[in-house]
CSV table of C-alpha atoms and ligand atoms in Angstrom, one decimal:
chain,number,residue,atom,x,y,z
A,1,MET,CA,116.7,50.6,20.0
A,2,LEU,CA,115.1,53.2,22.1
A,3,ARG,CA,111.8,52.1,24.0
A,4,VAL,CA,108.8,54.1,23.3
A,5,LEU,CA,105.2,53.9,25.2
A,6,LEU,CA,102.4,55.6,23.6
A,7,THR,CA,99.1,55.7,25.5
A,8,GLY,CA,95.7,56.8,24.2
A,9,PHE,CA,92.2,56.8,25.9
A,10,GLU,CA,89.0,54.8,25.8
A,11,PRO,CA,86.1,57.0,24.4
A,12,PHE,CA,84.2,59.3,27.0
A,13,GLY,CA,81.7,61.9,27.0
A,14,GLY,CA,79.2,60.2,25.0
A,15,GLU,CA,81.6,59.5,21.9
A,16,LYS,CA,81.9,56.2,20.1
A,17,ILE,CA,85.4,56.2,19.5
A,18,ASN,CA,88.7,58.6,21.1
A,19,PRO,CA,91.0,59.8,18.5
A,20,SER,CA,93.8,59.2,20.7
A,21,PHE,CA,93.6,55.4,20.7
A,22,GLU,CA,92.2,55.3,17.2
A,23,ALA,CA,95.2,57.3,15.7
A,24,ILE,CA,97.5,55.1,17.8
A,25,LYS,CA,96.2,51.8,16.3
A,26,ARG,CA,96.6,53.2,13.0
A,27,ILE,CA,100.6,53.9,13.5
A,28,ASP,CA,102.8,52.0,10.9
A,29,PHE,CA,104.9,50.6,13.4
A,30,GLN,CA,107.4,48.9,11.1
A,31,LYS,CA,108.2,52.2,9.8
A,32,LEU,CA,109.5,53.7,13.2
A,33,SER,CA,113.0,53.6,14.4
A,34,CYS,CA,112.1,52.5,18.0
A,35,GLU,CA,110.5,49.5,19.8
A,36,THR,CA,107.0,51.0,20.7
A,37,TRP,CA,104.5,49.6,23.3
A,38,VAL,CA,100.8,51.0,23.3
A,39,LEU,CA,98.2,51.2,25.9
A,40,GLU,CA,94.7,52.0,26.0
A,41,LEU,CA,93.7,53.9,29.4
A,42,PRO,CA,90.4,53.9,30.9
A,43,VAL,CA,89.1,57.7,31.4
A,44,VAL,CA,89.0,57.1,35.1
A,45,PHE,CA,91.1,58.9,37.7
A,46,TYR,CA,93.2,57.2,39.6
A,47,GLU,CA,92.7,53.9,37.8
A,48,SER,CA,94.3,55.3,34.6
A,49,SER,CA,97.5,56.6,36.4
A,50,LYS,CA,97.9,53.3,38.2
A,51,LEU,CA,97.9,51.1,35.2
A,52,LEU,CA,100.3,53.4,33.3
A,53,ILE,CA,102.6,53.6,36.3
A,54,GLU,CA,102.6,49.7,36.8
A,55,ARG,CA,103.4,49.7,32.7
A,56,ILE,CA,106.3,52.2,33.1
A,57,HIS,CA,108.0,50.1,35.5
A,58,GLU,CA,107.3,47.0,33.5
A,59,ILE,CA,108.5,48.5,30.2
A,60,LYS,CA,111.2,50.9,31.2
A,61,PRO,CA,110.7,53.3,28.5
A,62,ASP,CA,113.1,56.0,27.2
A,63,ILE,CA,109.9,58.0,25.8
A,64,ILE,CA,106.6,58.2,27.1
A,65,ILE,CA,104.2,59.9,24.7
A,66,MET,CA,100.5,60.2,26.2
A,67,VAL,CA,97.7,61.2,24.0
A,68,GLY,CA,94.3,62.4,24.5
A,69,GLN,CA,91.1,63.9,22.9
A,70,ALA,CA,90.6,67.7,23.1
A,71,GLY,CA,87.4,67.9,21.3
A,72,GLY,CA,86.7,71.5,20.1
A,73,ARG,CA,90.4,72.5,20.0
A,74,LYS,CA,91.6,73.7,16.5
A,75,GLU,CA,95.0,72.0,16.2
A,76,ILE,CA,97.1,69.2,17.7
A,77,SER,CA,98.1,70.8,21.3
A,78,ILE,CA,101.7,70.1,22.5
A,79,GLU,CA,101.3,70.3,26.1
A,80,ARG,CA,104.0,72.2,27.8
A,81,ILE,CA,102.7,71.8,31.5
A,82,ALA,CA,101.1,69.4,34.1
A,83,ILE,CA,99.5,70.8,37.1
A,84,ASN,CA,98.9,69.3,40.2
A,85,LEU,CA,95.0,69.7,40.5
A,86,ASP,CA,92.1,67.4,39.6
A,87,ASP,CA,89.0,69.4,39.1
A,88,SER,CA,86.0,68.5,37.0
A,89,LYS,CA,82.3,69.2,36.8
A,90,VAL,CA,82.0,66.4,34.4
A,91,PRO,CA,82.2,63.0,35.9
A,92,ASP,CA,85.2,60.3,34.6
A,93,ASN,CA,83.9,56.9,33.2
A,94,LYS,CA,83.4,55.8,36.6
A,95,GLY,CA,81.1,58.5,37.8
A,96,VAL,CA,83.5,60.4,39.9
A,97,ALA,CA,84.2,64.1,39.5
A,98,PRO,CA,86.9,65.6,41.9
A,99,ARG,CA,86.7,69.1,42.7
A,100,GLN,CA,89.9,71.0,43.5
A,101,ASP,CA,91.8,68.1,44.6
A,102,PRO,CA,95.5,68.1,44.6
A,103,ILE,CA,96.9,64.8,42.6
A,104,SER,CA,100.0,64.6,45.0
A,105,VAL,CA,99.5,66.3,48.7
A,106,PHE,CA,103.2,67.0,48.8
A,107,GLY,CA,104.1,67.2,44.8
A,108,PRO,CA,105.3,70.3,43.4
A,109,VAL,CA,102.4,72.7,41.8
A,110,ALA,CA,103.5,71.8,38.4
A,111,TYR,CA,105.9,69.9,35.7
A,112,PHE,CA,107.1,70.6,32.4
A,113,SER,CA,107.0,68.2,29.6
A,114,THR,CA,110.4,66.8,28.9
A,115,LEU,CA,109.2,66.1,25.0
A,116,PRO,CA,111.1,68.2,22.8
A,117,ILE,CA,108.2,70.4,22.4
A,118,HIS,CA,109.3,73.0,19.8
A,119,ALA,CA,111.4,70.6,17.7
A,120,ILE,CA,107.8,68.6,17.3
A,121,GLN,CA,106.1,71.7,16.3
A,122,ARG,CA,108.4,72.6,13.6
A,123,GLU,CA,107.9,68.9,12.3
A,124,LEU,CA,104.1,69.3,12.3
A,125,GLU,CA,104.1,72.8,10.6
A,126,ASP,CA,106.8,71.4,7.9
A,127,ALA,CA,104.1,68.8,7.3
A,128,ASN,CA,101.0,71.0,7.2
A,129,ILE,CA,99.5,69.8,10.4
A,130,PRO,CA,97.8,72.5,12.6
A,131,CYS,CA,99.6,72.5,15.7
A,132,GLY,CA,100.7,74.6,18.5
A,133,ILE,CA,102.3,74.6,22.1
A,134,SER,CA,99.7,74.7,24.9
A,135,ASN,CA,99.9,75.9,28.2
A,136,SER,CA,97.1,73.9,29.8
A,137,ALA,CA,96.3,70.1,29.6
A,138,GLY,CA,93.0,71.0,31.6
A,139,THR,CA,92.1,69.5,35.0
A,140,TYR,CA,90.5,66.5,33.8
A,141,VAL,CA,91.9,62.4,33.2
A,142,CYS,CA,94.6,63.8,30.5
A,143,ASN,CA,96.1,66.3,33.2
A,144,HIS,CA,95.6,64.0,35.8
A,145,ILE,CA,98.1,61.0,34.2
A,146,PHE,CA,100.4,63.6,32.7
A,147,TYR,CA,101.0,64.9,36.2
A,148,SER,CA,101.1,61.6,38.0
A,149,THR,CA,103.6,60.4,35.3
A,150,MET,CA,105.7,63.5,35.6
A,151,HIS,CA,105.7,63.0,39.5
A,152,GLU,CA,106.7,59.2,39.1
A,153,LEU,CA,109.4,60.1,36.9
A,154,ALA,CA,110.7,62.7,39.4
A,155,GLN,CA,110.6,60.2,42.2
A,156,LEU,CA,112.9,58.0,40.2
A,157,HIS,CA,115.2,60.5,39.9
A,158,THR,CA,115.6,59.8,36.2
A,159,THR,CA,116.3,62.6,33.7
A,160,LYS,CA,116.6,60.3,30.8
A,161,THR,CA,113.3,59.5,30.3
A,162,MET,CA,111.4,62.2,28.0
A,163,ALA,CA,107.7,62.1,28.8
A,164,GLY,CA,104.8,64.5,27.8
A,165,PHE,CA,101.0,64.8,26.7
A,166,ILE,CA,99.7,65.5,23.4
A,167,HIS,CA,96.0,66.7,22.9
A,168,VAL,CA,94.1,65.9,19.5
A,169,PRO,CA,90.9,67.5,18.4
A,170,TYR,CA,87.9,65.5,17.1
A,171,THR,CA,88.2,63.5,13.7
A,172,THR,CA,85.7,64.1,10.9
A,173,ASP,CA,83.8,61.3,11.6
A,174,GLN,CA,83.1,62.6,15.2
A,175,VAL,CA,81.6,66.1,13.9
A,176,ILE,CA,79.0,65.3,11.8
A,177,ASP,CA,76.4,66.0,14.2
A,178,LYS,CA,78.3,68.9,15.7
A,179,PRO,CA,78.0,71.9,13.2
A,180,GLN,CA,81.0,74.3,13.4
A,181,THR,CA,83.2,72.3,15.1
A,182,PHE,CA,86.9,72.1,13.9
A,183,SER,CA,87.9,68.5,13.1
A,184,LEU,CA,91.2,66.5,11.3
A,185,PRO,CA,91.0,63.4,9.5
A,186,ILE,CA,92.2,60.6,11.2
A,187,SER,CA,94.9,59.9,8.8
A,188,ASP,CA,96.3,63.4,9.6
A,189,ILE,CA,96.4,62.7,13.4
A,190,THR,CA,98.0,59.4,12.8
A,191,LYS,CA,100.8,61.1,10.6
A,192,ALA,CA,101.1,63.8,13.3
A,193,LEU,CA,101.7,60.9,16.0
A,194,GLU,CA,104.0,59.1,13.8
A,195,LEU,CA,106.0,62.4,13.4
A,196,ILE,CA,106.2,63.1,17.1
A,197,VAL,CA,107.4,59.6,17.9
A,198,GLU,CA,110.3,59.9,15.4
A,199,THR,CA,111.3,63.6,16.5
A,200,CYS,CA,111.5,62.3,20.2
A,201,VAL,CA,113.6,59.6,19.2
A,202,THR,CA,116.0,61.7,17.0
A,203,GLU,CA,116.1,64.2,19.8
A,204,HIS,CA,116.6,61.5,22.5
A,205,LEU,CA,119.7,60.1,20.6
A,206,LEU,CA,121.2,63.6,20.1
B,1,LIG,N1,90.6,63.5,27.3
B,1,LIG,C1,90.2,64.0,28.4
B,1,LIG,C2,90.5,62.4,29.0
B,1,LIG,C3,90.6,61.3,28.3
B,1,LIG,C4,90.7,62.0,26.8
B,1,LIG,O1,90.7,61.6,25.7
B,1,LIG,C5,91.1,65.2,28.9
B,1,LIG,O2,91.3,66.1,28.0
B,1,LIG,O3,91.2,65.4,30.1
């Protein structure tokens, strides 16, 4: 069976929950046709990537699906690209806000996701879940772990590990005090993640 690592984040920015990890916790793992590991990461620039890279070395997953909250977005965003830049006006959960810092001084400018982004889009559309391919995962902690993971995999010279990032909108409960803000029920986000895992497993086996 393929080995899948799913990561989400702790809450940040004054939110009580982070839909990324809330949805991961609700996945019906028995139903999936793979072995799955889950990891909740801190919203802290280098601590998050260090923890994740350690787990990657321990687990040696075939597929790595990183998930984070993108409050305000109107769909599940299938991220296409990770860029070599940390830049944030908003401090992370340890109070650090890097400005215009490269993540890896000698690393390339960017990496593409190696998840089957178009197949994922088709599956989510077929399930009537709002989704789209996004060309920017931002320059905050999500992009940081996305780039750091892709860079680590590049150093390992492994082309068989699929990895990429999915941003999810706020859940319905999170927007009660945020008028005019898009949200999705947590059950839809969970369903989307289950479909994403299954699509990646199918495509990996092709
Ligand atoms: N979203 C943030 C970091 C943690 C999360 O869930 C981001 O988009 O960078």
